[in-house]
Amino acid sequence: MSVPDDAVVRPGARQDEPLARVLGERSAAPLAKLGLRTAGDLLRHYPRRYSEPGTLTDLASLTVGEHVTVMAEVQQATVREMRSRGGAMLQAVVTDGSRTLHLTFFAKRRGALRVHEQRLLPGRTGMFTGVVSDYRGQRQLTHPDYQLIGVDADDEAAALVEASRPIPIYPASAGAPTWRVQRCVRTVLDPLTDADLPDPLPEPVRARRGLVGLREALGLVHEPYDDGQWRRGQDRLRFEEAFVLQAELARRRARTAQQEAVARPRVPGALLDQFDERLPFALTAGQREVGETLARELAGAHPMQRLLQGEVGSGKTVVALRAMLQVVDAGGQAALLAPTEVLAAQHVRTLRLLLGELAEGGFLGGADLSTRVALLTGSQGAAARRENLLDAASGRAGIVVGTHALLTETVQFADLGLVVVDEQHRFGVEQRDLLRAKAAQTPHLLVMTATPIPRTVAMTVFGDLETSTLREIPAGRSGVTTHVVPADNAAWVERTWQRVREEVERGGRAYVVCPRIEPDDEQAKGSRRGAGRHGDGDGADLLADDLGALDGSAADGGPGDGGPPARVLRSVVDVAAELRARPALAGLQVGELHGRMSPDEKERALADFASGRVPVLVCTTVIEVGVDVPEATVMVVLDADRFGLSQLHQLRGRVGRGSAPGLCLLVARAPEGTPAATRLATLAGTSDGFELAAADLGLRREGDVLGAAQSGATSSLRLLRVTRDADVIADARADARELVDADPELVGWPALRDAIDRQLAGERDEFLDRA
Ligand code: ADP
Ligand code: MG
C-alpha cells in the first residue's frame, strides 16, 4: 500500500482515507456499494460469521433469491456444447455430504470454460458465492464467484496455515465476495499501527475490563488464528460500542444536571395538600414513593430529568398532577404535553374533575387557593385559543395541557417550571427541547410511558434520564381476560358479538378496534402517513409505524418470497355499518372514532361512549393511548394479527379499568406456528407488561427495537445487541458515568470524543433523541 504524503498529519487521519486512494478505484467501487468509503468504514465492517475450516455449509438452508456464501466440496464438473443455443456450458455439482448445489457457467466457446474445468476438481473444497436460483427443482448458482481452499493461497506453507484458520465471512454482495473484502481489509489493516488507530476506550477502562486495544481487536476479528481470538476481538469492540454510546448519554445527562433550575419546593397547606385531602382514593405505595422522589427533585436547584414508566392503568396521571401542583404552589407553571387531541382533551377533563373547585381559579365561587387548567390544541377556535394563550402567558393557568400545538412560537408561559410529556414515544427530544426553551431556566422534566421498557433498552435509549417505575395497579381492578378468536370460525365470531351485547346489557361498553378507517385506505403507506399528518395520532398512522417497524406481521410474508397475498383489512366505516345490521347487536347504538373526524366530532363520540348513550365504539388505535372510560369492559380487536404486541397490550389496557373485569377478544387470521400466532398467544398468556416487553424484544429483530437508525451501514451498533448484552451495557454505563463525572467534556479523552462525533453524528439526532 502506498502511503500518501498528506496522510501523516493527525493521528486517526488514516481512518478517513478514501478507500479509492488506498485500494484503487477498481477495488473500492464494489465496497462503495456496501456503503464503505473510508479505511475506517472498511475496518468497522466486521465479518458476519466465521466458517470453521473443513466444515461444509448445510445446503438445505439455501433460500432462492438470496445472495449466499457456502463452503462445499466439488463432486464433479462436466462441460458440454449446447446444440440448441450454441456455445458451451459447464456444470459443476458441489455437496455438503448429503445435499447438492449446481454451479453453472456459460460461455461462447468451450475453451473459455477450461479455467473452471481445471480448477473445479472433484474432492476440492471451496467457498462459492452467488444468488441462489431454482432450475427444475434443483438449487443452483449461475456464474458464482469462488475460491478454493488451499489452492488459491500463495504457497504451500501459507496454504496449510490458511487451511486451519477460521474463515471470516463478510456480508455477501455481488461484486464483493467475502474473500475479496477480506483481502481489501488486510491491505488496509496490515500496515496500520496503534498510532494510526487512536483508541476510544480509555486505558483504565480497558484494564479494568480486561479488554485488548483497538488495533489488536481489529486484527483479531479480521484475521483470527482461532475462535478464541475473534471472540476476544468482538468482546472488546462490542464493549466499545456500548461505551461510546453511554459516554455520550452520560455527557448529555451531566450537561443538563449542571444547568440551574428554579427550585420548586413543596408549600405546606397549599394546592397539593388540599388536593391530597380531596382525593377519593388512597395512593398506592408506588405512587407515594415515586411522588416523594419527584417532590425532592423538584425542590432541587438542578433540573429533574426523570422517566416514569408504569403499566397501563397504574395511575401515572395522578402522580404527574401532584408534581404539577407542587410547582404551581411554588409559583411556577406546568405544561402537560399529550400525543393526541383526544388525549389532551381527556387530560383536561380528568384534571378538572380531580381538582374540582381547585381548578376554578378566577371564577366566582372557586376556592381561595386555586388555579386554572388551560388547553391548547391545533384545531381550537380562534377565540378559545386566544383566551388559553392569555391564560398561559399571564400565568393565570397553572397547568397548560396541549398537543404539538404547545410547541408553536406563539405559546408563551409566565414561568414554566415543569414539563410533563405523556406517552413519550410520540415525542422526540427536539420537541421536548422546544418546550423547554419556553422557560427562562431549564424546567424540570417528567417523561411518562406506559410501554414498559426493559432495563437494557431504557439504559440505551433513555440513558440520560433517571427511571422510576410504578409496578402495581391500584386495588379494585379485576384485570382483563384475553382470548384469540379465529376469524374464519363463524360460530366463535358470532359468539364474540353476543358477548359484546351481554356486556352492554350489564352496563358495560365495548370498543371494536380496526386497523383501517375506510375500506380503500389500504396498503399504500403514503395515505396512512397522510392521515396522521395533522399531528393528531391516529390509528392508521400508528399502524403504519407499527408495520414499518416490522413488529412481526409485515415481515412474516416478506416481499418477494411468496408470502400470503395482501388481504383486505377491516375498516371502521365498514365494520360500523356491519355491526349496525347484526342481529346480535340489534337496538344498540354503534359509534365511530378515528383520526379523520374533526376534534369536535371525536370529542362528542367519546363523550357519548363514556355516558353510555352509544355503548359500542368502532375505532382505530386512536384510543390506544390513555383513553380512560372506566365502564368499558370489552374490547374486540379485528385483524389483531396486524398489530404489534406492545400495541395490543396498550389497547387492551383500555378495558377493565373500573371494578368490572375486562374482556379482550382478538379476532385474527394467524395460522399456528406463524410469528403472529405466537404474538397473540403470548399476549393472551400474560397481562404483565414487563414480561410482554421482554417477549416482544425476543420476537422483534434487534434493529426494530432501537429503530431504523440501527440498520444502515453507518450504524454505530454492529456487535452490540440490547436484547442480549445487558451486562455489557450496564458495565459500560457505569464506566462511562465515572469517566464523565471526572471529566464532563472528555477533555482528556480526545479519541473518545472523536469516536462519539464520528459514530453518532447524524444518527445521534434520530437515535439518541428517540426519547
Ligand atoms: P395510566 O398510568 O395508564 O395513565 P391513569 O393515570 O389514567 O393510568 O389511571 C387509571 C385510573 O386509575 C384512573 O381512573 C385513575 O383515577 C385511577 N387511579 C389512579 N390511582 C389510583 C389509586 N391509587 N387508587 C384507585 N384508583 C386510582
Ligand atoms: Mg395515562
Coordinates of C-alpha atoms and ligand atoms in Angstrom, one line a residue, residues 281-284 287 311-318 474-475 477 628 657, ligand 1:
F281 CA -58.8 7.1 46.9
A282 CA -55.6 6.3 48.7
L283 CA -52.4 6.4 46.7
T284 CA -50.7 3.1 46.1
Q287 CA -47.4 6.3 43.7
E311 CA -48.2 -0.3 33.4
V312 CA -51.3 0.8 31.7
G313 CA -53.7 2.0 34.4
S314 CA -51.1 2.2 37.1
G315 CA -52.1 5.8 37.8
K316 CA -49.4 7.9 36.3
T317 CA -51.7 10.8 35.8
V318 CA -52.3 11.4 39.5
P474 CA -54.4 0.3 42.1
A475 CA -56.5 -2.2 44.1
R477 CA -59.2 -3.7 39.3
D628 CA -60.0 6.3 30.2
R657 CA -60.3 -0.1 34.3
Ligands
ADP1 P1 -52.2 5.4 33.4 O1 -51.0 5.1 34.2 O2 -52.5 4.4 32.4 O3 -52.0 6.8 32.8 P2 -54.3 6.6 34.8 O4 -53.5 7.7 35.5 O5 -55.1 7.0 33.7 O6 -53.4 5.4 34.4 O7 -55.2 5.9 35.9 C1 -56.1 5.0 35.6 C2 -57.3 5.1 36.5 O8 -57.0 4.7 37.9 C3 -57.9 6.5 36.6 O9 -59.2 6.4 36.6 C4 -57.4 7.0 38.0 O10 -58.2 7.9 38.6 C5 -57.4 5.7 38.8 N1 -56.4 5.7 39.9 C6 -55.2 6.2 39.9 N2 -54.6 6.0 41.1 C7 -55.4 5.3 41.8 C8 -55.4 4.7 43.2 N3 -54.3 4.9 44.0 N4 -56.5 4.0 43.6 C9 -57.5 3.9 42.8 N5 -57.7 4.4 41.6 C10 -56.6 5.1 41.1

